[in-house]
PDB file of C-alpha atoms in Angstrom:
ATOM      1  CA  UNK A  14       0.000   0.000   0.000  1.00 68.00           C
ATOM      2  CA  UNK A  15       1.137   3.426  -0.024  1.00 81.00           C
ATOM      3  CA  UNK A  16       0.645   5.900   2.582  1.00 90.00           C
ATOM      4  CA  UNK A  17       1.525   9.242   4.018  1.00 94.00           C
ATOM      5  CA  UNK A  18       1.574   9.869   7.729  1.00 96.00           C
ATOM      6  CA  UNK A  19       1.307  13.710   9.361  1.00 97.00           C
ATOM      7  CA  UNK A  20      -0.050  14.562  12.286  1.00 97.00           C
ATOM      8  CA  UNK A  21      -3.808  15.269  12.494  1.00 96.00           C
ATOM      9  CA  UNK A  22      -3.309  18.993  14.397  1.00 97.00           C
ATOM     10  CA  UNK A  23      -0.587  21.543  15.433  1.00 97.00           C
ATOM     11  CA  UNK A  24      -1.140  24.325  17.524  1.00 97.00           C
ATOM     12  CA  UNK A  25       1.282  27.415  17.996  1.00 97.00           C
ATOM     13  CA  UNK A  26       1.041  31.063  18.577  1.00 97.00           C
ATOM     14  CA  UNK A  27       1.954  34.158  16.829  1.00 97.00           C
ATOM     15  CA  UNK A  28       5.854  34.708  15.819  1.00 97.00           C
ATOM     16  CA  UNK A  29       6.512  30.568  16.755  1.00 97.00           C
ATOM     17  CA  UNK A  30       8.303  28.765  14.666  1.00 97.00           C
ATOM     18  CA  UNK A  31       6.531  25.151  14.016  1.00 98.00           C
ATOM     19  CA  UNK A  32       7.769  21.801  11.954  1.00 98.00           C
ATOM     20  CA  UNK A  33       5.497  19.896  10.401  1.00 98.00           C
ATOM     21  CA  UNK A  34       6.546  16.238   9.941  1.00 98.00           C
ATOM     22  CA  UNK A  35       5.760  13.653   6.988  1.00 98.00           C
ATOM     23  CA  UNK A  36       7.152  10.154   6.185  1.00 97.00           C
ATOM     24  CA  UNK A  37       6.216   8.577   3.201  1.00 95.00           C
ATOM     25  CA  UNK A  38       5.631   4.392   2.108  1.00 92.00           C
ATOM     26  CA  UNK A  39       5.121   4.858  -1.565  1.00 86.00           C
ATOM     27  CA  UNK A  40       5.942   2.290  -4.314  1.00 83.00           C
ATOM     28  CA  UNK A  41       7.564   5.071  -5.965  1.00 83.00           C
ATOM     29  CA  UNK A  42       9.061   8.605  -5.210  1.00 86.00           C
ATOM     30  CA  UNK A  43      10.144  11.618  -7.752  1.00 86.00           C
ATOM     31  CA  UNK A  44       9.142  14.170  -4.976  1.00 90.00           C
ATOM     32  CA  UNK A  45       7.565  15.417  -1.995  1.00 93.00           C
ATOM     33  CA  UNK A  46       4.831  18.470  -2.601  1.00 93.00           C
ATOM     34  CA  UNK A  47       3.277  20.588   0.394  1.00 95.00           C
ATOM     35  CA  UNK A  48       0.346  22.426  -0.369  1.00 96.00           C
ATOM     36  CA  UNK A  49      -2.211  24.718   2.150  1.00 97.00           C
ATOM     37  CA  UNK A  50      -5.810  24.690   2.298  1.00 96.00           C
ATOM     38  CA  UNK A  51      -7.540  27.585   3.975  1.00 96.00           C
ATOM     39  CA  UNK A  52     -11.079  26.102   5.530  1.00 93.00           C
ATOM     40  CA  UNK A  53     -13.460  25.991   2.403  1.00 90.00           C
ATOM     41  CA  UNK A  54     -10.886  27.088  -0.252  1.00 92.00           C
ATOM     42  CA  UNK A  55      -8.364  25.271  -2.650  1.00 93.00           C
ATOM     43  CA  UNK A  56      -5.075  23.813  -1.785  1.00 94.00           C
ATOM     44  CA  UNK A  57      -2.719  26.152  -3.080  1.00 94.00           C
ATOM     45  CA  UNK A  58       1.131  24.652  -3.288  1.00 92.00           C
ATOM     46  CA  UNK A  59       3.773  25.800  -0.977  1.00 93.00           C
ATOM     47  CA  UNK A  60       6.858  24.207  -1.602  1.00 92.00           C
ATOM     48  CA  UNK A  61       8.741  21.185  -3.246  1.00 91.00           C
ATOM     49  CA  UNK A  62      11.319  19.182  -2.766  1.00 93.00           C
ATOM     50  CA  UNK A  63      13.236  16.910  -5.168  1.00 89.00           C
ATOM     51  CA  UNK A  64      16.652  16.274  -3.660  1.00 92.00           C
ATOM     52  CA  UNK A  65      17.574  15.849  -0.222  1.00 96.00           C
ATOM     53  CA  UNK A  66      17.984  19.105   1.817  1.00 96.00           C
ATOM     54  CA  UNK A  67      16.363  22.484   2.592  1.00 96.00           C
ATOM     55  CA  UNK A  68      13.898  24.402   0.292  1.00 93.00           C
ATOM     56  CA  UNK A  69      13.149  28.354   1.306  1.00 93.00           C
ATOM     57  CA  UNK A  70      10.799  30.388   0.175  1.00 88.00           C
ATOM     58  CA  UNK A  71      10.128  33.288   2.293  1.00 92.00           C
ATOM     59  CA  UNK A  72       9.216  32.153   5.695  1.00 95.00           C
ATOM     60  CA  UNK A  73       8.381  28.532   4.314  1.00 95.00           C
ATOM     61  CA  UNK A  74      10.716  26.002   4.207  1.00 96.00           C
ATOM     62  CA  UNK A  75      10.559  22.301   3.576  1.00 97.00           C
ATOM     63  CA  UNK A  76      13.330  19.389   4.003  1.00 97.00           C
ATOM     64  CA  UNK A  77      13.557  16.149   2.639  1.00 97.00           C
ATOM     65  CA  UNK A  78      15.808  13.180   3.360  1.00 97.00           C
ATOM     66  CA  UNK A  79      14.982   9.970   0.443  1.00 95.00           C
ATOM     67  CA  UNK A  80      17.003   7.803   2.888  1.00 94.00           C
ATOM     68  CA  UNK A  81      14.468   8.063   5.557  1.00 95.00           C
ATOM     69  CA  UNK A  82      11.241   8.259   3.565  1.00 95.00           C
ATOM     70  CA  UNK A  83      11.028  11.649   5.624  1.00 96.00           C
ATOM     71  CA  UNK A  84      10.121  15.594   5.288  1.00 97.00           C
ATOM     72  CA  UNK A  85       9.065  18.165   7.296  1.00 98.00           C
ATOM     73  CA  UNK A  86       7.454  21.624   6.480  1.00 98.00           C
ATOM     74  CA  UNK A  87       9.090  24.640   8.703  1.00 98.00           C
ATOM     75  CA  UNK A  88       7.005  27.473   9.397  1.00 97.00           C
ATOM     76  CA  UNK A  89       8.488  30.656  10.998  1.00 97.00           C
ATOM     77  CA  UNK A  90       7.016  33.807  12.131  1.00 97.00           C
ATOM     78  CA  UNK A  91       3.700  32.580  12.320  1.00 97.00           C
ATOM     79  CA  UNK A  92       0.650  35.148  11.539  1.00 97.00           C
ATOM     80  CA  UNK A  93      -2.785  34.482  12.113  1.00 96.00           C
ATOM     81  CA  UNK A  94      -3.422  34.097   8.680  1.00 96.00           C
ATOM     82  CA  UNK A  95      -1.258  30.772   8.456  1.00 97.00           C
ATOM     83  CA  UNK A  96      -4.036  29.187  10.191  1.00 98.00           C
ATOM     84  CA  UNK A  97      -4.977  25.993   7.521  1.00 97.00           C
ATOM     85  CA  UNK A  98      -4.554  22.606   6.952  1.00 97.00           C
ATOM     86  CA  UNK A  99      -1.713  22.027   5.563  1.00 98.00           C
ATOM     87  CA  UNK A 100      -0.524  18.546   3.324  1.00 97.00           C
ATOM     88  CA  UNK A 101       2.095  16.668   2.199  1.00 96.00           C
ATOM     89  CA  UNK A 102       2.204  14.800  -0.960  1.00 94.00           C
ATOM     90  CA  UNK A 103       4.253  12.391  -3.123  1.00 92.00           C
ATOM     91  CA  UNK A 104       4.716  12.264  -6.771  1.00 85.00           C
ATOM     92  CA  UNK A 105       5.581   8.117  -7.486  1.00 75.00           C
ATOM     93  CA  UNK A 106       6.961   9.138 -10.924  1.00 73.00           C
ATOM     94  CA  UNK A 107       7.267  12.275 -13.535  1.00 69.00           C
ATOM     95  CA  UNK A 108       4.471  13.730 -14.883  1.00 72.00           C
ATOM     96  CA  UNK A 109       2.018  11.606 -12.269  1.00 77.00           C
ATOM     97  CA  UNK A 110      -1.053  13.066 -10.185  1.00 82.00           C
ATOM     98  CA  UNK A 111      -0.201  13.070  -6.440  1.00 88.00           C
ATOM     99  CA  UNK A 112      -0.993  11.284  -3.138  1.00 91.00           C
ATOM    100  CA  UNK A 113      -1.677  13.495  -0.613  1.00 94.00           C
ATOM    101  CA  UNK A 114      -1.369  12.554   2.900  1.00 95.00           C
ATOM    102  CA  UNK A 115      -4.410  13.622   5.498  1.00 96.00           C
ATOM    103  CA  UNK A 116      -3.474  17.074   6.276  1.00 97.00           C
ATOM    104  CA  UNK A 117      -2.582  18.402   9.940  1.00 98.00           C
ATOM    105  CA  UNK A 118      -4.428  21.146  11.121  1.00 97.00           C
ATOM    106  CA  UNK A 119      -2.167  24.135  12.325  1.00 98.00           C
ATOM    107  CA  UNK A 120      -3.926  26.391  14.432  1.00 97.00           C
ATOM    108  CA  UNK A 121      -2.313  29.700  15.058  1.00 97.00           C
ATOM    109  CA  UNK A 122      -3.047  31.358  18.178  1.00 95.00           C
ATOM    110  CA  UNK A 123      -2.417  35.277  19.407  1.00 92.00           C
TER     111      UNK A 123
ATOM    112  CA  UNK B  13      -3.604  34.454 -15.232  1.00 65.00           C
ATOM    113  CA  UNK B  14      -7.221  33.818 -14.829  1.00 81.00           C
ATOM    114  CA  UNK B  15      -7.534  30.267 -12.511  1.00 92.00           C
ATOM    115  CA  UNK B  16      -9.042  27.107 -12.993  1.00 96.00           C
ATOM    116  CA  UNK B  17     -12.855  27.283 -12.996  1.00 96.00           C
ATOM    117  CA  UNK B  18     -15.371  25.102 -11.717  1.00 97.00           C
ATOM    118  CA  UNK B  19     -18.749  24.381 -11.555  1.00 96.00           C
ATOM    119  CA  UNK B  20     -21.373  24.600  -9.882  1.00 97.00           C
ATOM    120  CA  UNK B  21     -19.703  25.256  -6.480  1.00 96.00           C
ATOM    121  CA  UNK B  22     -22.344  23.967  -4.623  1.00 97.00           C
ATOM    122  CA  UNK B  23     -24.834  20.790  -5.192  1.00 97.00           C
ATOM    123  CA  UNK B  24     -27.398  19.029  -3.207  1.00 98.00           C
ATOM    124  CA  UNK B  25     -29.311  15.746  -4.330  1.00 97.00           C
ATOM    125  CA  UNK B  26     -30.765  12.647  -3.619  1.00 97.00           C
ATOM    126  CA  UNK B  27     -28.975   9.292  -3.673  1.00 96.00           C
ATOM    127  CA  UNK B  28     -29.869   7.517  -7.083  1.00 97.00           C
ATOM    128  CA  UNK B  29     -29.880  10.988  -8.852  1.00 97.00           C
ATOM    129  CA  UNK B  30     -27.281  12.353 -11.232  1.00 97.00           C
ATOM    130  CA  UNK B  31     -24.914  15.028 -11.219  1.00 98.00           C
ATOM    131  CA  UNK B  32     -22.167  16.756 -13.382  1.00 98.00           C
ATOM    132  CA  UNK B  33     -19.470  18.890 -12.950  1.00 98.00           C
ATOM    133  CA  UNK B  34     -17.557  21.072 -15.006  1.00 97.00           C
ATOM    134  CA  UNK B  35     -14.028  22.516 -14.613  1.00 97.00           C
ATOM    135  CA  UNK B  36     -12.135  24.666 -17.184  1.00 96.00           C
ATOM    136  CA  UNK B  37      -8.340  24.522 -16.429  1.00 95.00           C
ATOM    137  CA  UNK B  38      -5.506  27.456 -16.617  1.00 93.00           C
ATOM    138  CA  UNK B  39      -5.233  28.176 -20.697  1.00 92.00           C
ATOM    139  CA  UNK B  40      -2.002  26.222 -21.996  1.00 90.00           C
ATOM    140  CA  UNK B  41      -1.674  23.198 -19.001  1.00 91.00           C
ATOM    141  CA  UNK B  42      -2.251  19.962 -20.771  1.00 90.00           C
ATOM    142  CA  UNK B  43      -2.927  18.131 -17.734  1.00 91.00           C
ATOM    143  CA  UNK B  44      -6.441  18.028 -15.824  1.00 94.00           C
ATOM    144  CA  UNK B  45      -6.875  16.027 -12.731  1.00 95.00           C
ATOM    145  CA  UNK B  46     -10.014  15.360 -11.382  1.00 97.00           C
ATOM    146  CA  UNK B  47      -9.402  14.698  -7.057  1.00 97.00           C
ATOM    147  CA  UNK B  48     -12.255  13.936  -4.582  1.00 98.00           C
ATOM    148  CA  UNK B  49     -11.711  15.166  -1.007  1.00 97.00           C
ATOM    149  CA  UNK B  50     -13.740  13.461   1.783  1.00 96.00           C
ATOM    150  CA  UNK B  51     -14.579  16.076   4.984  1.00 93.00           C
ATOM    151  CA  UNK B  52     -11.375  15.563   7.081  1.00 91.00           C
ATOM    152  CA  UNK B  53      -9.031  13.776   4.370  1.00 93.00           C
ATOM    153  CA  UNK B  54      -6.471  14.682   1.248  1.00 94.00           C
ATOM    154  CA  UNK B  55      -7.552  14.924  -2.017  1.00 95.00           C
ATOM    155  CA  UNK B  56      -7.516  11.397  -3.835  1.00 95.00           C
ATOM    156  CA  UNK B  57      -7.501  11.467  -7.681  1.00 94.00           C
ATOM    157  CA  UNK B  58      -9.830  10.279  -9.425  1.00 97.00           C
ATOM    158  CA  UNK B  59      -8.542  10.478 -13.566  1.00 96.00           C
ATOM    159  CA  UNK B  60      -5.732  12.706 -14.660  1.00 93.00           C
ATOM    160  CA  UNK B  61      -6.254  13.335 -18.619  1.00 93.00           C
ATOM    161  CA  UNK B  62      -3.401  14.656 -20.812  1.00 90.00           C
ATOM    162  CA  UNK B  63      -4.830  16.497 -23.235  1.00 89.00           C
ATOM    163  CA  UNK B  64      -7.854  14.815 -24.507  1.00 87.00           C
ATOM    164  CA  UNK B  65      -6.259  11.400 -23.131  1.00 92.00           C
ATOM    165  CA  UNK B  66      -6.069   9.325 -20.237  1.00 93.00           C
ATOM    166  CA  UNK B  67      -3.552   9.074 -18.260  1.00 91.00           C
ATOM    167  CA  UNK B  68      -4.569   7.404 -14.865  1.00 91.00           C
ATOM    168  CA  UNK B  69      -8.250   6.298 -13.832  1.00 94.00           C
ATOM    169  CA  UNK B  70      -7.255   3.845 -11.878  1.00 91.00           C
ATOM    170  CA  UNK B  71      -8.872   4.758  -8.850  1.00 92.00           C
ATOM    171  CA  UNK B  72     -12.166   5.910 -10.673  1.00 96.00           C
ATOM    172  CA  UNK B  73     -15.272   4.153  -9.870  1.00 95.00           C
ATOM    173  CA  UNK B  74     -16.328   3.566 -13.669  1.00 95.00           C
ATOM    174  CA  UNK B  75     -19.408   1.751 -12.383  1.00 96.00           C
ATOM    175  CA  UNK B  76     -20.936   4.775 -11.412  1.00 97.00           C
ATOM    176  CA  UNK B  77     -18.420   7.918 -12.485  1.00 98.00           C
ATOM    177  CA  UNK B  78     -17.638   8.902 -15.981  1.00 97.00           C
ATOM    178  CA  UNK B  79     -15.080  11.645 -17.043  1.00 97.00           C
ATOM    179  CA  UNK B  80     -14.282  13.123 -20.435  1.00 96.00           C
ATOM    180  CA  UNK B  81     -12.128  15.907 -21.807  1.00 94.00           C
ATOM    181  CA  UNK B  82     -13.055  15.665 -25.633  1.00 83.00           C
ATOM    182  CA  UNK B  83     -11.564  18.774 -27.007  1.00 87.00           C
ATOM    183  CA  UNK B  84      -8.619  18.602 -24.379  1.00 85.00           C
ATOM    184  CA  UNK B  85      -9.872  21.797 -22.619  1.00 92.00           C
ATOM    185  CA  UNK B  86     -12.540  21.977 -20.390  1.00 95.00           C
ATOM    186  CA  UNK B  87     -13.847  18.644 -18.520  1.00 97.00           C
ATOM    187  CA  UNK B  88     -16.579  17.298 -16.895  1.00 97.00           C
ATOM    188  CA  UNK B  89     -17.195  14.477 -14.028  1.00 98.00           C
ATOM    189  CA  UNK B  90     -20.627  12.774 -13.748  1.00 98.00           C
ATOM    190  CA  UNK B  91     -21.733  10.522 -11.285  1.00 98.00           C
ATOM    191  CA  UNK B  92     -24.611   8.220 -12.125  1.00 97.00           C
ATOM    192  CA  UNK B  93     -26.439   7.222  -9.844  1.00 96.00           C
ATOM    193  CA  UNK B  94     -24.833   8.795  -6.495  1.00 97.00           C
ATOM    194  CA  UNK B  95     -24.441   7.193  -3.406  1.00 97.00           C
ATOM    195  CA  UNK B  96     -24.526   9.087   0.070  1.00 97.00           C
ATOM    196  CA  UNK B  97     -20.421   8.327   0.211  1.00 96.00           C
ATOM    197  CA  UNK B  98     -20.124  10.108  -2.664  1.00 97.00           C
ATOM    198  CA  UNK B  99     -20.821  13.598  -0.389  1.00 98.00           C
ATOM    199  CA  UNK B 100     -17.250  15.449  -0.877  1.00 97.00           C
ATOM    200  CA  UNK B 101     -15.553  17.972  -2.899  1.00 97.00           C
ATOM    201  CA  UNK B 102     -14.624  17.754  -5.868  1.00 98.00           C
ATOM    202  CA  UNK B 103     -11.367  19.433  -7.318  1.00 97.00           C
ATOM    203  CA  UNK B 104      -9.876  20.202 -10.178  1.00 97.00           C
ATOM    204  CA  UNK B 105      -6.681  20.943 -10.871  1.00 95.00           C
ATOM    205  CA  UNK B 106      -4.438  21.691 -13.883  1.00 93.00           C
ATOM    206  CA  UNK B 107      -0.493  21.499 -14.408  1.00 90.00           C
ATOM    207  CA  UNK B 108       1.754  22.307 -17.777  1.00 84.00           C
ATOM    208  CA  UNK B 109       3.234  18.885 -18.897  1.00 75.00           C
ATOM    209  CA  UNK B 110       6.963  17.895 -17.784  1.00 67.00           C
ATOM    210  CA  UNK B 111       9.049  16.049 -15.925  1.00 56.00           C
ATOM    211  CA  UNK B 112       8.443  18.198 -12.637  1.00 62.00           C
ATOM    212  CA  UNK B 113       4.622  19.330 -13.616  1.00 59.00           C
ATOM    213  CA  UNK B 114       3.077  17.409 -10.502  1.00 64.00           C
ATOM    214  CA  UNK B 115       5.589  19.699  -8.527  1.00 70.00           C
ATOM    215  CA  UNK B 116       2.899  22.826  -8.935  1.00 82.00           C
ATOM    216  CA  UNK B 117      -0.803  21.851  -9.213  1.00 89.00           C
ATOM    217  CA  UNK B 118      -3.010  24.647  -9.504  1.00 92.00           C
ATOM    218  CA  UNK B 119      -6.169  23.872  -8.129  1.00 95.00           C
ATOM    219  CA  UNK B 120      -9.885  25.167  -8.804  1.00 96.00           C
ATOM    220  CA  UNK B 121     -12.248  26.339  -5.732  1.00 94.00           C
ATOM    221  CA  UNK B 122     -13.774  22.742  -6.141  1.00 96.00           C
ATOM    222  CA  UNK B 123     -17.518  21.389  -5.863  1.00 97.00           C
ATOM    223  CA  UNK B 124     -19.167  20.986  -2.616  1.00 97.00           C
ATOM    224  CA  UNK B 125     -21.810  17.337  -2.891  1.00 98.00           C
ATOM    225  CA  UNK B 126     -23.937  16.795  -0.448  1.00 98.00           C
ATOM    226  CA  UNK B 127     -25.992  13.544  -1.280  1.00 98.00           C
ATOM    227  CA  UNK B 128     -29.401  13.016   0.776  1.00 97.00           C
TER     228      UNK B 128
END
């Protein structure tokens, strides 16, 4: 089977930094997508990673290690607004659709 | 950049009826995917077309759900009949074609079912 595990919820408050973790059991792997879905809107993609190592985009960033089936989405300075589910997903091969894990729930608290 | 389109956004019927959905991607991505997301879960695809071809319905339940993308633009999903599982969203999403075009999925504001 393939699977994705994150944890179901997250809660931090404003200006926290908070790591959101994701290991993978896929029959294949060409790369690990995060995406954020505000409640009632559409996931809108975050960051991706290919290769091993650290991604940054602003005050996203997102690691991956392929040796440990393992990433992990890093959230700093949080606002109010980052306040969303949040998921990971894996691409098994190029130019596939995506399996998406079951989201974790960051709530973001003043 | 207009987005990808959808709809109706909202639907409400009765198990046994029909219903369709329509999405029209981002103009120039090749790639449609059609994803159902259960209250509480991620997405799960449903068909991915390439143009006006198939790439994956594997996961489609053709007993019941049909897809098409004739003209390799806009798309539609029907269900025939519905069942009460079927309640979810249903999202759309397009991508240009490549090696890395599953890395950024833009995705449409989706369909709300409710089946009674």
């Amino acid at each position: 089977g393939q699977s994705l595990e994150q944890p179901s919820e997250v809660t931090a408050v404003e200006g926290a930094i908070v790591q959101i973790n994701c290991t993978y059991q896929t029959s294949g792997f060409y790369g690990l997508s995060w995406y954020q879905q505000h409640d009632g809107g559409a996931p809108t993609f975050l960051s991706y990673n290919a290769l091993d190592g650290l991604e940054e985009t602003g005050r996203f960033s997102s690691f991956l290690s392929r040796s440990d089936s393992y990433g992990y989405l890093l959230l700093q300075e949080l606002q109010m607004k980052d306040s969303a589910s949040y998921f990971c997903a894996v691409g098994n091969q190029a130019g596939t659709a995506l399996i998406f894990g079951k989201g974790t729930t960051l709530s973001v608290s003043s | 950049e207009a987005g990808v389109a959808q709809s109706p956004r909202y639907k409400i019927i009765e198990k046994r009826q029909s219903v369709a959905f329509w999405c029209n991607p981002i103009s120039g991505h090749a790639t449609l995917y059609w994803y159902q997301q259960i209250l509480g879960q991620g997405p799960k695809l449903l068909i991915q077309f390439q143009n006006n071809g198939v790439v994956d319905d594997s996961q489609l339940p053709k007993d019941r759900f049909s897809a098409e993308r004739l003209k390799g633009v806009d798309s539609t999903l029907k269900i025939q009949p519905a069942k009460l599982e079927d309640s979810a969203v249903y999202l759309c999403a397009s991508s240009l074609v490549g090696d890395r075009s599953q890395e950024t999925q833009y995705f449409g504001p989706g369909t709300r079912l409710l089946v009674l």
